[in-house]
Amino acid sequence: MELNSRVPSGPLADKWNNHKFSNKLVNPANRRKYKVIVVGTGLAGASASATLAEQGYEVQTFCIQDSPRRAHSIAAQGGINAAKNYQNDGDSVHRLFYDTIKGGDFRAREANVYRLAEVSNEIIDQCVAQGVPFAREYGGTLANRSFGGAQVSRTFYARGQTGQQLLLGAYSALSRQIHAGNVKMFNRREMMDIVLVDGKARGITVRDVMTGEIESYYADVVILATGGYGNAYFLSTNAMASNVTAAWRAHKKGAGFANPSFVQIHPTCIPVHGDYQSKLTLMSESLRNDGRVWVPKKGDDKRRPSEIPEEDRDYYLENKYPSFGNLVPRDVASRNAKEQCDEGKGVGNTGLAVYLDFADAIKRDGEDTILKKYGNLFQMYEKITDSNPVEEPMLIYPAVHYTMGGLWVDYDLMTTIPGLFAIGECNFSDHGANRLGASALMQGLADGYFIIATSVAHYLASNSLEEVLGSEAPFKDSIQEVEGRIDKLLQNSAGGPAGKLTVDEVHKELGRLLWDHCGMSREEKSLEKALEELPGIKKKFWDSVYIPGSGKDLNQSLERAGRVADFVEFAEIMIRDALAREESCGCHLRVESQTEEHEAKRDDENYTHVSVWEHISDVEAPKMHKEELKFEFVTPSQRSYK
Amino acid sequence: MSSINLTLKIWRQHNSDALGNLETYDLDDVHTDMSFLEMLDILNEKLTKEGKEPVAFDHDCREGICGMCGAVIDGIAHGPEKEVTLCQLHMRNFSNGDTIVIEPFRSRAFPVKKDLLVDRSALDRIIQSGGYVSINTGGTPDGNSLPIPSSNAELAMDAAACIGCGACVASCPNGAAMLFTSAKISQLALLPQGHAEKKQRALSMVAQMDEEGFGNCTNAKECEAVCPKGISIRNIARLNREYLFAALTEG
Amino acid sequence: MWFVRFLSSSIGKKLIMATTGLLLLLFLCTHVAGNATIYMSSEVFQGYADELHSHPLIVIVFSTIFLLIFLAHIGMGLFLFYQNWQVSKSRYSVTTRVVKNTFSSETMPYTGLIILTFLIVHIFSFTFSSSEVPISVTVKEMLGGFFYGLFYIVSFIALAFHLNHGFWSMLQTFGMNHPRYNDAISKLTLILPLFFLIMFAGIPLYFMTGLGASY
Ligand SMILES: Cc1cc2nc3c(=O)[nH]c(=O)nc-3n(C[C@H](O)[C@H](O)[C@H](O)COP(=O)(O)OP(=O)(O)OC[C@H]3O[C@@H](n4cnc5c(N)ncnc54)[C@H](O)[C@@H]3O)c2cc1C
Ligand code: HEM
Ligand code: SF4
Ligand code: FES
């Protein structure tokens, strides 16, 4: 597997400009001769589809949901970063670049991150022009807030619904192109395979979720924008349909998968309250601006929180990190919550929660002020838990939230399969080992609106592609392969459900395995144990999962089964990746690699690289390759939040 | 935390062409901390284990924002609690021994596809007919070049909060899509970015809405009462105004 | 043509309802003013009626316009009612209305039909009444009768309900819905129908209770 990052030469600030100039273009009149497939309609997919269609390409766009507007991006709450420096507080492209690369613990590619910071400003302009109702100051200018511990206010937001508003902006641009006939939209289609002709991506095979029909589509370029794989853990803040299937199928056909073990675990989520639970709900990080995190000093303290006096409380973040306090980065906050609970000091019915207390803030600023800031979050919390955060501290616990790992891409966002691009959360590119708050939305839109079109043009202009019609052997083979797989998934159904397992039961087991061994802290022995147990789960899945109904019909159990089957396979490279990276960095804490104060310790000498996994075969172990990261413009420093 | 026992009457329909009917199921030990969809998950696990077909229903985010879930619970779209989607409705709103009738969102423009799952693509087509500002990517002016009074931005945001769930249509005695359409029209009418095309937008979105087979508004206010995002019928008034003005002056 | 397109759209139809409704409302206002003379004395009322009928052209033009407006309102109202009924019949096995004051809004076509029946009876008994008997006498005789009087009162109650939803609905259709005025509007939706109820239904009561015995 050749890993050529194609990073342009020259000074950091000129790379993107030079690259745009040196990339080849496709003449506007010729663009309509090219077909582009976009899979996914989240921020990345919707913006890319609209932009490419505007430029004249013939675009076909696919999504699982009944409408492109429902992609998981809709759920993002907090905001989107940009280096506008509207607040005049010393922000700049370079600072956003630096914060992002440092936040990622120096495991991302400099040039990509710089470009991201550079185009961030255009994103805001674009969205404003679309009519995205960003929050405004009284004077009518755009409002900003500081987010996730950043020292400048550079986060743009639309109440607690920024992702929704940005996605609806991209969806409206997409809708306009659908209306104009430039985009053909295929809703309720799940991508099951990618089709290669002559080693180049030339199409996809999808299942029509409503009819069970297996169809294939051809194009000159395929773009995956299928989001993250957090649902491998069963419980996560991701939407129910989020999956690894599209990326995994591409991986099995030759696309390298980078850093699969880099998973962000968000510290402020509503804790699990029962084994029937289907997903976890995020409570915006902004709550940590005013809430104080604590646990009782003694384990198993059964008193109500209000009855526990100050001296019996442990404000562990404030004590351990006096300068950042409750605002330490996500990974640090999460890890510490887990530590407290592991020591038996967790609270709530399950002992897997810590308090986030607003009593002091309410005393200081008054209830009205606090409600004005967090009213809707408090309401949401109360609806779910039936407890009012004004009267009792919130219970929070970390949950799987975002996956930094993804398909490996070069500077042009192309995977190791020519003609196959990956954008948004489904690629690995910009966040290194840890993503900063409000940067995922920025990346999705940067990729979709401002980067992918240049890459697609360059690829099309510099490759002569032979004509395909979708009826060639590789397409037929792919359909057959997918049909075979569906038959295999349904193989246990004839015998009836007796003694069988449901899809969710196996998924939960996989989730528990990953959470326990490849979650917030990772250890060689434990990872090896997980690797040993994994084949058992896989066997259980194929031997005893019972799926009701048939494949020729709407069958939601079958859809889930297909995704879980891929998660089970994928889990292997996740665990292997965590095992291979014997350093701690960002969200990846290896117990063996810690400072004396139990903080993550990076090993720059041996691990300043991206680990890229290559699929060999279903029976052989995957192979790891390295893309060495070079830092020419910044010097990696050890993160410290003490 | 406590548990309740329920009798569920759920609409089962194999596909659009099949006749449907209400089936009765007993479900015991439902935790009151569960969400409504988690309750349906449990039912589906039980049905699967009994070798029956689980109930098909749409859902994705389970946070009340994607707009994919929804059903009519005892005659009320998204159920009895105010301003929540079905996925955010919790079982503590019900009592032990309750019988709950669960039906799909119904409207001439929303064909039932299977059980509780309906086709709401008509709403997408309304947006496609004009729910946007016609600009291409790139070359847009600086975000701050156009000051917008924060009160207008807030009103626009109120309208933009619509999640496209279709509960307004399902609950409207006439199956009208006025609340949904007016939310988008209002958002773009309240912001200067939307002004250039506002007449054409009002005309074409209303034309599309009529073509899809949605009913007429008789100002019954049911839509507003069930809307999980609290979209106000003030937006419908704005739509009427925009439409009247556009019809009288455009072209 | 734009006008046809406008009228055939759902909102266009609503605007017709609202415009004709508004004109009918204005008509009611002039009518109520005329009727108020009844409360003064039979002479004043007879004077008003005679004065009115001494300008046949005005009466004919006004009656025709009024009739057209009425027909438009009724025709459109029944058409919308039919369309919506088609959409809504047998939709759910359980239907729950969340909004409280829907009685007026749900009964719009029915209250409208009561008004229509009333109107036909009314026109036949007064407008086309024998010109030999003075109108003031006819009024007293007919409205003093128990069943006829009751029919009158019921009709005006129906009108009150019709307007209770209709007035607000008209403003909403015209696009008038603003927090600053909504309080006033919601008061008017009660005051206005009550006013018409008292003024119109008062007349039969006036005679039935014997208050107008000396009329
Ligand atoms: C609760 C929550 C809050 C967040 N808040 C923030 C925030 O405040 N700021 C921030 O910057 N980031 C935030 N994030 C992260 C951010 O929302 C996501 O990373 C980002 O939206 C991903 O966008 P995307 O376009 O890559 O993919 P997605 O939005 O996940 O879209 C994936 C698309 O691919 C389609 N798809 C997937 N698989 C297939 C398949 N097999 N076949 C066909 N189609 C497929 C889906 O239908 C969907 O349309 C948050 C995330 C969560 C979970
Ligand atoms: C003096 C008599 C009448 C007056 C003042 C009157 C007034 C009004 C008004 C103001 C409206 C509201 C319009 C809107 O919603 O925009 C209305 C609606 C309506 N009227 Fe009348 N009306 C009268 C007689 C009638 C009659 C005789 C009918 C016969 C069927 C009728 C049927 C309706 C119906 C069905 C509606 C509801 C339309 C809808 O909400 O979509 N009305 N009326
Ligand atoms: S207006 Fe309300 S009820 Fe209607 S689609 Fe939007 S959010 Fe749903
Ligand atoms: S599942 Fe997304 S709104 Fe209910």
Coordinates of C-alpha atoms in Angstrom, one line a residue, chain B residues 11-151:
Chain B
W11 CA -51.2 -0.3 13.5
R12 CA -49.8 -3.1 11.4
Q13 CA -49.8 -2.9 7.7
H14 CA -47.5 -5.0 5.5
N15 CA -47.0 -2.5 2.7
S16 CA -48.7 0.5 1.0
D17 CA -51.1 -1.7 -0.9
A18 CA -52.0 -4.0 2.0
L19 CA -54.9 -3.4 4.3
G20 CA -53.8 -2.6 7.8
N21 CA -55.4 -3.2 11.2
L22 CA -54.7 -2.6 14.9
E23 CA -53.0 -5.5 16.6
T24 CA -53.1 -5.8 20.4
Y25 CA -49.9 -6.7 22.3
D26 CA -49.3 -7.0 26.1
L27 CA -46.1 -5.6 27.3
D28 CA -45.1 -6.0 31.0
D29 CA -42.4 -4.5 33.1
V30 CA -41.9 -1.3 31.1
H31 CA -39.5 0.9 33.1
T32 CA -40.9 4.4 33.4
D33 CA -37.5 5.9 32.6
M34 CA -37.6 4.4 29.2
S35 CA -38.3 6.5 26.1
F36 CA -41.3 5.5 24.0
L37 CA -39.0 4.2 21.2
E38 CA -37.1 2.1 23.8
M39 CA -40.4 0.6 24.8
L40 CA -41.0 -0.3 21.2
D41 CA -37.5 -1.7 21.0
I42 CA -38.4 -4.0 23.9
L43 CA -41.6 -5.0 22.2
N44 CA -39.7 -5.7 19.0
E45 CA -37.1 -7.9 20.8
K46 CA -40.0 -9.8 22.3
L47 CA -41.8 -10.2 18.9
T48 CA -38.5 -11.3 17.3
K49 CA -38.0 -14.0 20.0
E50 CA -41.6 -15.2 19.4
G51 CA -40.9 -15.5 15.7
K52 CA -43.1 -12.6 14.8
E53 CA -42.3 -9.7 12.6
P54 CA -41.2 -6.6 14.6
V55 CA -43.0 -3.3 14.2
A56 CA -41.4 -1.1 11.6
F57 CA -40.9 2.5 12.6
D58 CA -38.7 5.4 11.6
H59 CA -36.1 6.9 14.0
D60 CA -32.5 8.0 13.9
C61 CA -31.2 10.6 16.3
R62 CA -33.4 9.7 19.3
E63 CA -32.7 13.2 20.6
G64 CA -35.6 15.0 19.1
I65 CA -33.7 16.8 16.4
C66 CA -33.6 14.7 13.2
G67 CA -37.4 14.6 12.8
M68 CA -37.4 11.0 11.7
C69 CA -39.6 9.5 14.4
G70 CA -43.2 10.1 15.0
A71 CA -46.5 8.3 15.4
V72 CA -50.0 9.2 16.7
I73 CA -50.3 8.1 20.3
D74 CA -53.9 7.9 21.6
G75 CA -54.9 10.4 18.9
I76 CA -52.1 12.9 19.5
A77 CA -49.1 13.2 17.2
H78 CA -45.9 12.5 19.2
G79 CA -48.0 11.7 22.3
P80 CA -49.4 13.5 25.3
E81 CA -46.3 15.5 26.4
K82 CA -46.0 19.0 25.0
E83 CA -43.1 20.0 22.7
V84 CA -41.4 16.6 22.5
T85 CA -40.9 14.2 19.7
L86 CA -41.8 10.6 20.1
C87 CA -38.2 9.6 20.8
Q88 CA -38.1 12.1 23.8
L89 CA -41.5 11.0 25.2
H90 CA -40.9 9.0 28.3
M91 CA -43.0 6.2 29.7
R92 CA -43.5 8.0 33.0
N93 CA -46.3 9.8 31.1
F94 CA -48.3 6.6 31.2
S95 CA -49.7 4.6 34.1
N96 CA -49.9 0.9 34.9
G97 CA -52.7 -0.8 33.0
D98 CA -53.0 1.8 30.3
T99 CA -54.0 0.8 26.8
I100 CA -52.0 2.8 24.3
V101 CA -53.2 3.1 20.7
I102 CA -50.3 3.7 18.3
E103 CA -51.1 4.7 14.7
P104 CA -48.9 6.1 11.9
F105 CA -48.9 9.7 10.8
R106 CA -51.7 9.9 8.3
S107 CA -52.3 12.3 5.4
R108 CA -53.1 11.9 1.8
A109 CA -49.6 13.1 1.1
F110 CA -48.0 10.6 3.5
P111 CA -48.6 7.1 2.2
V112 CA -48.1 4.4 4.9
K113 CA -45.2 2.2 3.8
K114 CA -45.2 -0.3 6.6
D115 CA -46.7 -0.3 10.1
L116 CA -45.8 3.0 11.6
L117 CA -43.4 4.0 8.8
V118 CA -44.7 6.6 6.3
D119 CA -43.3 8.4 3.2
R120 CA -42.9 12.0 3.9
S121 CA -40.9 12.9 0.8
A122 CA -43.6 15.4 -0.1
L123 CA -42.1 17.7 2.5
D124 CA -38.7 17.5 0.8
R125 CA -40.3 18.4 -2.5
I126 CA -41.9 21.5 -0.9
I127 CA -38.4 22.6 0.1
Q128 CA -37.0 21.7 -3.3
S129 CA -39.5 24.0 -4.9
G130 CA -38.0 27.1 -3.3
G131 CA -37.0 26.7 0.3
Y132 CA -33.5 28.2 -0.3
V133 CA -31.5 31.2 -1.2
S134 CA -30.3 30.7 -4.7
I135 CA -26.6 31.2 -4.3
N136 CA -23.7 29.0 -5.3
T137 CA -20.8 28.0 -3.2
G138 CA -18.1 30.6 -3.0
G139 CA -17.8 34.3 -3.6
T140 CA -20.2 35.3 -0.9
P141 CA -19.7 38.6 1.0
D142 CA -18.2 38.7 4.5
G143 CA -20.6 37.3 7.1
N144 CA -20.7 40.6 9.0
S145 CA -21.3 42.8 5.9
L146 CA -25.0 42.5 6.4
P147 CA -26.1 43.5 10.0
I148 CA -29.2 41.7 11.0
P149 CA -31.1 42.9 14.1
S150 CA -30.8 40.2 16.7
S151 CA -34.5 40.1 17.3

